[in-house]
C-alpha cells in the first residue's frame, strides 16, 4: 500500500465530517516525562510547529526544576501526575501496577498526595489535577479517594467507564508494546483513528485520545506524528483540543 493510500481512509472520514458541518476532535497525551532530553525537544518542536496542545504525564519522584524550566516557554504544554515513581509493586506473573492492591491504601494515597503537591510546586498553573496511572492501571478501591486528594480527572487507556471523578482516556497508542516495541503499522493506526471517529460521529464522545511515549519513539513513530499533524492541524473538520478544554466543555 502506498503512503498516501494508507491515509486515504482518514481523508475520507474527515470529508464526511466536513460535509456534515461537524468537527472531529483529537487530544494528545505523552507519558513518562522526567527531564529535558533530545527526544522531548523533538516532541516540543513538532507539537509547537503545528500548534498541537499536549499533556505530559510526568513521573513526580523522578523529576525536578530542570523539566519545569524547560517547559516554561512552551505554552501549548500542560502536565499531569504520572503516579509517584512508576515502580511496579505487583508480584511476578501479574500485570505491572504501581497503584494496585498490593500495598496498603494509606501508603499509596500518601504517595499520590505528595506527588500532586510536588508537581504543583514545580509547575504551578501548568499542572492539570489529572492522575495518569503508570501502565494505565489503578485499583478501583482507590478511586473514591482521588477527589479528596485534589485530583479532578483520571486518564488511563481504552474505553472510559463510570468513575467518581471525570475520566478522559487515551484511545490510540502509537507504540506496539507487545510486538515490535516500535511504532504500530501506520495503516493500523489510521484504521483505529477512523473507527473511533465513526463511533464518535454516531454516538458522541471525546474523540481520539492519542497516546505517545517520546522517550522510546522510533523514526516510524515520529514520521506518523508529523504526517498526522500535517493532515489534521489545519483541516476545517478537525480540531486538536487541549485536555483542559475538553474537561471544561464537558463540565459546562
PDB file of C-alpha atoms in Angstrom:
ATOM      1  CA  UNK A   1       0.000   0.000   0.000  1.00  0.00           C
ATOM      2  CA  UNK A   2       1.405   3.387  -0.968  1.00  0.00           C
ATOM      3  CA  UNK A   3       1.989   6.089   1.610  1.00  0.00           C
ATOM      4  CA  UNK A   4      -0.948   8.243   0.504  1.00  0.00           C
ATOM      5  CA  UNK A   5      -3.329   5.303   0.214  1.00  0.00           C
ATOM      6  CA  UNK A   6      -2.631   4.498   3.868  1.00  0.00           C
ATOM      7  CA  UNK A   7      -4.006   7.914   4.819  1.00  0.00           C
ATOM      8  CA  UNK A   8      -6.949   7.940   2.385  1.00  0.00           C
ATOM      9  CA  UNK A   9      -9.475   6.469   4.876  1.00  0.00           C
ATOM     10  CA  UNK A  10      -8.801   9.344   7.289  1.00  0.00           C
ATOM     11  CA  UNK A  11      -9.116  11.905   4.488  1.00  0.00           C
ATOM     12  CA  UNK A  12     -12.482  10.408   3.528  1.00  0.00           C
ATOM     13  CA  UNK A  13     -13.703  10.323   7.129  1.00  0.00           C
ATOM     14  CA  UNK A  14     -12.791  13.973   7.697  1.00  0.00           C
ATOM     15  CA  UNK A  15     -14.548  14.851   4.430  1.00  0.00           C
ATOM     16  CA  UNK A  16     -17.680  13.212   5.846  1.00  0.00           C
ATOM     17  CA  UNK A  17     -17.414  15.331   8.993  1.00  0.00           C
ATOM     18  CA  UNK A  18     -16.844  18.427   6.885  1.00  0.00           C
ATOM     19  CA  UNK A  19     -19.884  17.703   4.714  1.00  0.00           C
ATOM     20  CA  UNK A  20     -21.984  17.343   7.874  1.00  0.00           C
ATOM     21  CA  UNK A  21     -20.668  20.631   9.252  1.00  0.00           C
ATOM     22  CA  UNK A  22     -19.116  18.884  12.252  1.00  0.00           C
ATOM     23  CA  UNK A  23     -15.667  18.923  13.878  1.00  0.00           C
ATOM     24  CA  UNK A  24     -13.726  15.767  14.754  1.00  0.00           C
ATOM     25  CA  UNK A  25     -11.525  16.180  17.837  1.00  0.00           C
ATOM     26  CA  UNK A  26      -8.112  14.867  18.814  1.00  0.00           C
ATOM     27  CA  UNK A  27      -6.204  15.314  22.040  1.00  0.00           C
ATOM     28  CA  UNK A  28      -2.645  14.236  22.855  1.00  0.00           C
ATOM     29  CA  UNK A  29      -1.088  12.695  25.962  1.00  0.00           C
ATOM     30  CA  UNK A  30       2.591  11.789  26.176  1.00  0.00           C
ATOM     31  CA  UNK A  31       3.776   9.569  29.043  1.00  0.00           C
ATOM     32  CA  UNK A  32       6.911   9.124  31.178  1.00  0.00           C
ATOM     33  CA  UNK A  33       8.451  12.609  31.026  1.00  0.00           C
ATOM     34  CA  UNK A  34      11.114  13.210  33.680  1.00  0.00           C
ATOM     35  CA  UNK A  35      13.744  15.662  32.443  1.00  0.00           C
ATOM     36  CA  UNK A  36      14.807  17.565  29.332  1.00  0.00           C
ATOM     37  CA  UNK A  37      16.068  15.228  26.613  1.00  0.00           C
ATOM     38  CA  UNK A  38      16.663  15.372  22.889  1.00  0.00           C
ATOM     39  CA  UNK A  39      13.520  13.283  22.397  1.00  0.00           C
ATOM     40  CA  UNK A  40      11.457  15.715  24.461  1.00  0.00           C
ATOM     41  CA  UNK A  41      12.848  18.629  22.468  1.00  0.00           C
ATOM     42  CA  UNK A  42      11.767  16.860  19.294  1.00  0.00           C
ATOM     43  CA  UNK A  43       8.241  16.393  20.630  1.00  0.00           C
ATOM     44  CA  UNK A  44       8.030  20.016  21.746  1.00  0.00           C
ATOM     45  CA  UNK A  45       9.247  21.287  18.369  1.00  0.00           C
ATOM     46  CA  UNK A  46       6.842  19.089  16.447  1.00  0.00           C
ATOM     47  CA  UNK A  47       3.785  19.924  18.525  1.00  0.00           C
ATOM     48  CA  UNK A  48       4.772  23.597  18.631  1.00  0.00           C
ATOM     49  CA  UNK A  49       5.179  23.816  14.855  1.00  0.00           C
ATOM     50  CA  UNK A  50       1.621  22.593  14.325  1.00  0.00           C
ATOM     51  CA  UNK A  51       0.124  24.256  17.441  1.00  0.00           C
ATOM     52  CA  UNK A  52      -0.863  20.902  18.952  1.00  0.00           C
ATOM     53  CA  UNK A  53      -1.712  21.138  22.672  1.00  0.00           C
ATOM     54  CA  UNK A  54      -0.318  18.226  24.656  1.00  0.00           C
ATOM     55  CA  UNK A  55      -0.383  16.823  28.175  1.00  0.00           C
ATOM     56  CA  UNK A  56       2.910  15.475  29.506  1.00  0.00           C
ATOM     57  CA  UNK A  57       2.393  12.767  32.127  1.00  0.00           C
ATOM     58  CA  UNK A  58       5.382  13.438  34.406  1.00  0.00           C
ATOM     59  CA  UNK A  59       6.786  10.973  36.969  1.00  0.00           C
ATOM     60  CA  UNK A  60       6.886  13.073  40.181  1.00  0.00           C
ATOM     61  CA  UNK A  61       9.535  11.187  42.179  1.00  0.00           C
ATOM     62  CA  UNK A  62      11.993  11.375  39.306  1.00  0.00           C
ATOM     63  CA  UNK A  63      11.553  14.954  38.118  1.00  0.00           C
ATOM     64  CA  UNK A  64      12.582  18.415  39.250  1.00  0.00           C
ATOM     65  CA  UNK A  65      13.323  22.009  38.304  1.00  0.00           C
ATOM     66  CA  UNK A  66      15.096  21.153  35.045  1.00  0.00           C
ATOM     67  CA  UNK A  67      11.899  19.976  33.370  1.00  0.00           C
ATOM     68  CA  UNK A  68       9.852  22.833  34.808  1.00  0.00           C
ATOM     69  CA  UNK A  69      12.385  25.318  33.434  1.00  0.00           C
ATOM     70  CA  UNK A  70      12.363  23.640  30.020  1.00  0.00           C
ATOM     71  CA  UNK A  71       8.568  23.840  29.783  1.00  0.00           C
ATOM     72  CA  UNK A  72       8.391  27.462  30.908  1.00  0.00           C
ATOM     73  CA  UNK A  73       8.496  28.688  27.302  1.00  0.00           C
ATOM     74  CA  UNK A  74       6.076  26.083  25.925  1.00  0.00           C
ATOM     75  CA  UNK A  75       2.550  27.473  26.386  1.00  0.00           C
ATOM     76  CA  UNK A  76       0.952  24.597  24.452  1.00  0.00           C
ATOM     77  CA  UNK A  77       2.113  22.036  27.066  1.00  0.00           C
ATOM     78  CA  UNK A  78       0.364  21.098  30.298  1.00  0.00           C
ATOM     79  CA  UNK A  79       1.469  18.452  32.786  1.00  0.00           C
ATOM     80  CA  UNK A  80      -0.279  15.650  34.650  1.00  0.00           C
ATOM     81  CA  UNK A  81       0.717  13.399  37.561  1.00  0.00           C
ATOM     82  CA  UNK A  82       2.064  10.027  36.375  1.00  0.00           C
ATOM     83  CA  UNK A  83       1.696   8.071  39.592  1.00  0.00           C
ATOM     84  CA  UNK A  84       4.559   8.584  42.028  1.00  0.00           C
ATOM     85  CA  UNK A  85       7.739   6.730  40.954  1.00  0.00           C
ATOM     86  CA  UNK A  86       6.455   4.480  38.139  1.00  0.00           C
ATOM     87  CA  UNK A  87       7.563   1.438  40.128  1.00  0.00           C
ATOM     88  CA  UNK A  88       5.953  -1.971  39.822  1.00  0.00           C
ATOM     89  CA  UNK A  89       4.644  -3.482  43.058  1.00  0.00           C
ATOM     90  CA  UNK A  90       2.799  -6.436  41.534  1.00  0.00           C
ATOM     91  CA  UNK A  91       4.301  -9.900  42.022  1.00  0.00           C
ATOM     92  CA  UNK A  92       5.888 -11.819  39.190  1.00  0.00           C
ATOM     93  CA  UNK A  93       3.308 -13.194  36.806  1.00  0.00           C
ATOM     94  CA  UNK A  94       0.851 -10.322  37.276  1.00  0.00           C
ATOM     95  CA  UNK A  95       0.484  -7.231  35.107  1.00  0.00           C
ATOM     96  CA  UNK A  96       2.635  -4.343  36.280  1.00  0.00           C
ATOM     97  CA  UNK A  97       0.997  -1.893  38.677  1.00  0.00           C
ATOM     98  CA  UNK A  98       2.127   0.890  40.948  1.00  0.00           C
ATOM     99  CA  UNK A  99      -1.403   1.778  42.068  1.00  0.00           C
ATOM    100  CA  UNK A 100      -2.675  -1.775  42.532  1.00  0.00           C
ATOM    101  CA  UNK A 101      -3.979  -3.659  45.586  1.00  0.00           C
ATOM    102  CA  UNK A 102      -0.521  -4.881  46.595  1.00  0.00           C
ATOM    103  CA  UNK A 103       0.239  -2.210  49.216  1.00  0.00           C
ATOM    104  CA  UNK A 104      -1.776  -0.508  51.964  1.00  0.00           C
ATOM    105  CA  UNK A 105      -4.162   2.096  50.589  1.00  0.00           C
ATOM    106  CA  UNK A 106      -2.896   4.699  53.042  1.00  0.00           C
ATOM    107  CA  UNK A 107       0.641   4.320  51.642  1.00  0.00           C
ATOM    108  CA  UNK A 108      -0.487   4.741  48.048  1.00  0.00           C
ATOM    109  CA  UNK A 109      -2.745   7.683  48.829  1.00  0.00           C
ATOM    110  CA  UNK A 110       0.052   9.401  50.765  1.00  0.00           C
ATOM    111  CA  UNK A 111       2.321   8.982  47.729  1.00  0.00           C
ATOM    112  CA  UNK A 112      -0.307  10.441  45.413  1.00  0.00           C
ATOM    113  CA  UNK A 113      -0.899  13.405  47.722  1.00  0.00           C
ATOM    114  CA  UNK A 114       2.851  14.055  47.796  1.00  0.00           C
ATOM    115  CA  UNK A 115       3.017  13.651  44.021  1.00  0.00           C
ATOM    116  CA  UNK A 116       0.314  16.247  43.428  1.00  0.00           C
ATOM    117  CA  UNK A 117       1.899  18.754  45.799  1.00  0.00           C
ATOM    118  CA  UNK A 118       5.375  18.262  44.333  1.00  0.00           C
ATOM    119  CA  UNK A 119       4.054  18.785  40.822  1.00  0.00           C
ATOM    120  CA  UNK A 120       2.080  21.851  41.871  1.00  0.00           C
ATOM    121  CA  UNK A 121       5.192  23.432  43.372  1.00  0.00           C
ATOM    122  CA  UNK A 122       7.199  22.705  40.219  1.00  0.00           C
ATOM    123  CA  UNK A 123       4.672  23.579  37.528  1.00  0.00           C
ATOM    124  CA  UNK A 124       2.091  25.904  39.071  1.00  0.00           C
ATOM    125  CA  UNK A 125      -0.713  26.771  36.662  1.00  0.00           C
ATOM    126  CA  UNK A 126       0.699  24.417  34.033  1.00  0.00           C
ATOM    127  CA  UNK A 127      -0.335  21.463  36.206  1.00  0.00           C
ATOM    128  CA  UNK A 128      -3.629  19.765  35.486  1.00  0.00           C
ATOM    129  CA  UNK A 129      -5.065  17.927  38.515  1.00  0.00           C
ATOM    130  CA  UNK A 130      -5.091  14.764  36.388  1.00  0.00           C
ATOM    131  CA  UNK A 131      -3.842  11.365  37.540  1.00  0.00           C
ATOM    132  CA  UNK A 132      -2.311   9.160  34.851  1.00  0.00           C
ATOM    133  CA  UNK A 133      -1.740   5.722  36.434  1.00  0.00           C
ATOM    134  CA  UNK A 134       1.523   4.030  35.421  1.00  0.00           C
ATOM    135  CA  UNK A 135       0.807   1.232  32.944  1.00  0.00           C
ATOM    136  CA  UNK A 136      -2.747   2.695  32.792  1.00  0.00           C
ATOM    137  CA  UNK A 137      -3.842   0.560  35.733  1.00  0.00           C
ATOM    138  CA  UNK A 138      -5.308   1.642  39.065  1.00  0.00           C
ATOM    139  CA  UNK A 139      -7.096  -0.295  41.808  1.00  0.00           C
ATOM    140  CA  UNK A 140     -10.804   0.577  41.745  1.00  0.00           C
ATOM    141  CA  UNK A 141     -10.726   0.804  45.535  1.00  0.00           C
ATOM    142  CA  UNK A 142      -8.590   3.947  45.303  1.00  0.00           C
ATOM    143  CA  UNK A 143     -10.930   5.867  43.022  1.00  0.00           C
ATOM    144  CA  UNK A 144     -13.328   7.244  45.669  1.00  0.00           C
ATOM    145  CA  UNK A 145     -10.393   8.941  47.437  1.00  0.00           C
ATOM    146  CA  UNK A 146      -8.830  10.678  44.439  1.00  0.00           C
ATOM    147  CA  UNK A 147     -11.135  13.686  44.552  1.00  0.00           C
ATOM    148  CA  UNK A 148     -10.339  14.283  48.208  1.00  0.00           C
ATOM    149  CA  UNK A 149      -6.638  14.396  47.354  1.00  0.00           C
ATOM    150  CA  UNK A 150      -7.298  17.125  44.801  1.00  0.00           C
ATOM    151  CA  UNK A 151      -7.432  15.155  41.567  1.00  0.00           C
ATOM    152  CA  UNK A 152     -10.219  16.180  39.215  1.00  0.00           C
ATOM    153  CA  UNK A 153      -9.558  13.850  36.289  1.00  0.00           C
ATOM    154  CA  UNK A 154      -8.323  10.289  35.748  1.00  0.00           C
ATOM    155  CA  UNK A 155      -6.676   9.353  32.445  1.00  0.00           C
ATOM    156  CA  UNK A 156      -5.913   5.734  31.574  1.00  0.00           C
ATOM    157  CA  UNK A 157      -6.263   3.885  28.268  1.00  0.00           C
ATOM    158  CA  UNK A 158      -9.260   2.455  26.432  1.00  0.00           C
ATOM    159  CA  UNK A 159     -12.996   2.985  26.824  1.00  0.00           C
ATOM    160  CA  UNK A 160     -13.846   5.086  29.869  1.00  0.00           C
ATOM    161  CA  UNK A 161     -16.071   3.544  32.496  1.00  0.00           C
ATOM    162  CA  UNK A 162     -18.035   5.131  35.342  1.00  0.00           C
ATOM    163  CA  UNK A 163     -15.735   6.653  37.971  1.00  0.00           C
ATOM    164  CA  UNK A 164     -16.199   9.069  40.898  1.00  0.00           C
ATOM    165  CA  UNK A 165     -14.172  11.704  39.007  1.00  0.00           C
ATOM    166  CA  UNK A 166     -14.092  12.675  35.322  1.00  0.00           C
ATOM    167  CA  UNK A 167     -12.304  10.145  33.140  1.00  0.00           C
ATOM    168  CA  UNK A 168     -10.533  11.227  29.949  1.00  0.00           C
ATOM    169  CA  UNK A 169      -8.768   8.249  28.430  1.00  0.00           C
ATOM    170  CA  UNK A 170      -6.245   7.886  25.659  1.00  0.00           C
ATOM    171  CA  UNK A 171      -7.647   5.585  22.991  1.00  0.00           C
ATOM    172  CA  UNK A 172      -4.953   5.102  20.309  1.00  0.00           C
ATOM    173  CA  UNK A 173      -1.404   4.153  21.351  1.00  0.00           C
ATOM    174  CA  UNK A 174       1.344   4.707  18.779  1.00  0.00           C
ATOM    175  CA  UNK A 175       3.567   2.000  20.214  1.00  0.00           C
ATOM    176  CA  UNK A 176       3.332  -1.752  19.598  1.00  0.00           C
ATOM    177  CA  UNK A 177       4.354  -2.790  23.116  1.00  0.00           C
ATOM    178  CA  UNK A 178       3.596  -6.484  22.714  1.00  0.00           C
ATOM    179  CA  UNK A 179       5.021  -6.877  19.228  1.00  0.00           C
ATOM    180  CA  UNK A 180       7.896  -4.942  17.706  1.00  0.00           C
ATOM    181  CA  UNK A 181       8.153  -2.440  20.610  1.00  0.00           C
ATOM    182  CA  UNK A 182       8.280   0.178  17.841  1.00  0.00           C
ATOM    183  CA  UNK A 183       5.520   2.149  16.178  1.00  0.00           C
ATOM    184  CA  UNK A 184       2.396   0.283  15.140  1.00  0.00           C
ATOM    185  CA  UNK A 185       1.906  -0.180  11.423  1.00  0.00           C
ATOM    186  CA  UNK A 186       0.703   3.172  10.061  1.00  0.00           C
ATOM    187  CA  UNK A 187      -2.283   1.668   8.279  1.00  0.00           C
ATOM    188  CA  UNK A 188      -3.405   0.017  11.522  1.00  0.00           C
ATOM    189  CA  UNK A 189      -3.188   3.329  13.375  1.00  0.00           C
ATOM    190  CA  UNK A 190      -5.159   5.127  10.667  1.00  0.00           C
ATOM    191  CA  UNK A 191      -7.799   2.384  10.772  1.00  0.00           C
ATOM    192  CA  UNK A 192      -8.078   2.752  14.573  1.00  0.00           C
ATOM    193  CA  UNK A 193      -8.460   6.523  14.348  1.00  0.00           C
ATOM    194  CA  UNK A 194     -11.113   6.264  11.637  1.00  0.00           C
ATOM    195  CA  UNK A 195     -13.056   3.628  13.566  1.00  0.00           C
ATOM    196  CA  UNK A 196     -13.152   5.853  16.636  1.00  0.00           C
ATOM    197  CA  UNK A 197     -14.233   8.888  14.650  1.00  0.00           C
ATOM    198  CA  UNK A 198     -17.046   6.850  13.103  1.00  0.00           C
ATOM    199  CA  UNK A 199     -18.189   5.802  16.555  1.00  0.00           C
ATOM    200  CA  UNK A 200     -17.982   9.391  17.811  1.00  0.00           C
ATOM    201  CA  UNK A 201     -19.904  10.649  14.772  1.00  0.00           C
ATOM    202  CA  UNK A 202     -22.789   8.320  15.629  1.00  0.00           C
ATOM    203  CA  UNK A 203     -22.662   8.196  19.411  1.00  0.00           C
ATOM    204  CA  UNK A 204     -20.720  11.246  20.639  1.00  0.00           C
ATOM    205  CA  UNK A 205     -17.722  11.267  22.965  1.00  0.00           C
ATOM    206  CA  UNK A 206     -14.344  12.909  23.399  1.00  0.00           C
ATOM    207  CA  UNK A 207     -12.924  11.933  20.013  1.00  0.00           C
ATOM    208  CA  UNK A 208      -9.488  10.341  19.643  1.00  0.00           C
ATOM    209  CA  UNK A 209      -7.026  10.493  22.517  1.00  0.00           C
ATOM    210  CA  UNK A 210      -3.597   9.853  21.010  1.00  0.00           C
ATOM    211  CA  UNK A 211      -1.036   8.306  23.369  1.00  0.00           C
ATOM    212  CA  UNK A 212       2.692   8.775  22.735  1.00  0.00           C
ATOM    213  CA  UNK A 213       5.912   7.964  24.609  1.00  0.00           C
ATOM    214  CA  UNK A 214       8.604  10.322  23.328  1.00  0.00           C
ATOM    215  CA  UNK A 215      11.477   8.517  25.064  1.00  0.00           C
ATOM    216  CA  UNK A 216      11.002   5.308  23.063  1.00  0.00           C
ATOM    217  CA  UNK A 217       9.800   6.564  19.670  1.00  0.00           C
ATOM    218  CA  UNK A 218      11.444   5.078  16.625  1.00  0.00           C
ATOM    219  CA  UNK A 219      11.601   7.012  13.348  1.00  0.00           C
ATOM    220  CA  UNK A 220       8.327   5.419  12.225  1.00  0.00           C
ATOM    221  CA  UNK A 221       6.561   6.928  15.241  1.00  0.00           C
ATOM    222  CA  UNK A 222       7.950  10.404  14.572  1.00  0.00           C
ATOM    223  CA  UNK A 223       7.027  10.100  10.890  1.00  0.00           C
ATOM    224  CA  UNK A 224       3.470   9.086  11.756  1.00  0.00           C
ATOM    225  CA  UNK A 225       3.041  12.030  14.103  1.00  0.00           C
ATOM    226  CA  UNK A 226       4.362  14.514  11.585  1.00  0.00           C
ATOM    227  CA  UNK A 227       2.111  13.245   8.799  1.00  0.00           C
ATOM    228  CA  UNK A 228      -0.912  13.170  11.095  1.00  0.00           C
ATOM    229  CA  UNK A 229      -0.267  16.738  12.222  1.00  0.00           C
ATOM    230  CA  UNK A 230       0.251  17.909   8.634  1.00  0.00           C
ATOM    231  CA  UNK A 231      -3.035  16.367   7.605  1.00  0.00           C
ATOM    232  CA  UNK A 232      -5.191  17.436  10.536  1.00  0.00           C
ATOM    233  CA  UNK A 233      -3.800  20.537  12.273  1.00  0.00           C
ATOM    234  CA  UNK A 234      -5.341  22.990   9.809  1.00  0.00           C
ATOM    235  CA  UNK A 235      -8.176  20.864   8.472  1.00  0.00           C
ATOM    236  CA  UNK A 236     -11.561  22.553   8.590  1.00  0.00           C
ATOM    237  CA  UNK A 237     -13.271  19.474  10.010  1.00  0.00           C
ATOM    238  CA  UNK A 238     -10.646  18.658  12.631  1.00  0.00           C
ATOM    239  CA  UNK A 239      -9.566  20.218  15.896  1.00  0.00           C
ATOM    240  CA  UNK A 240      -6.690  19.362  18.255  1.00  0.00           C
ATOM    241  CA  UNK A 241      -8.056  20.275  21.668  1.00  0.00           C
ATOM    242  CA  UNK A 242      -6.310  20.598  24.995  1.00  0.00           C
ATOM    243  CA  UNK A 243      -7.364  18.148  27.660  1.00  0.00           C
ATOM    244  CA  UNK A 244      -8.328  21.101  29.823  1.00  0.00           C
ATOM    245  CA  UNK A 245     -10.726  22.428  27.187  1.00  0.00           C
ATOM    246  CA  UNK A 246     -12.340  19.009  26.778  1.00  0.00           C
ATOM    247  CA  UNK A 247     -12.849  18.657  30.520  1.00  0.00           C
ATOM    248  CA  UNK A 248     -14.132  22.223  30.889  1.00  0.00           C
ATOM    249  CA  UNK A 249     -16.534  21.697  27.999  1.00  0.00           C
ATOM    250  CA  UNK A 250     -17.985  18.537  29.462  1.00  0.00           C
ATOM    251  CA  UNK A 251     -18.360  20.224  32.850  1.00  0.00           C
ATOM    252  CA  UNK A 252     -20.224  23.091  31.217  1.00  0.00           C
TER     253      UNK A 252
END
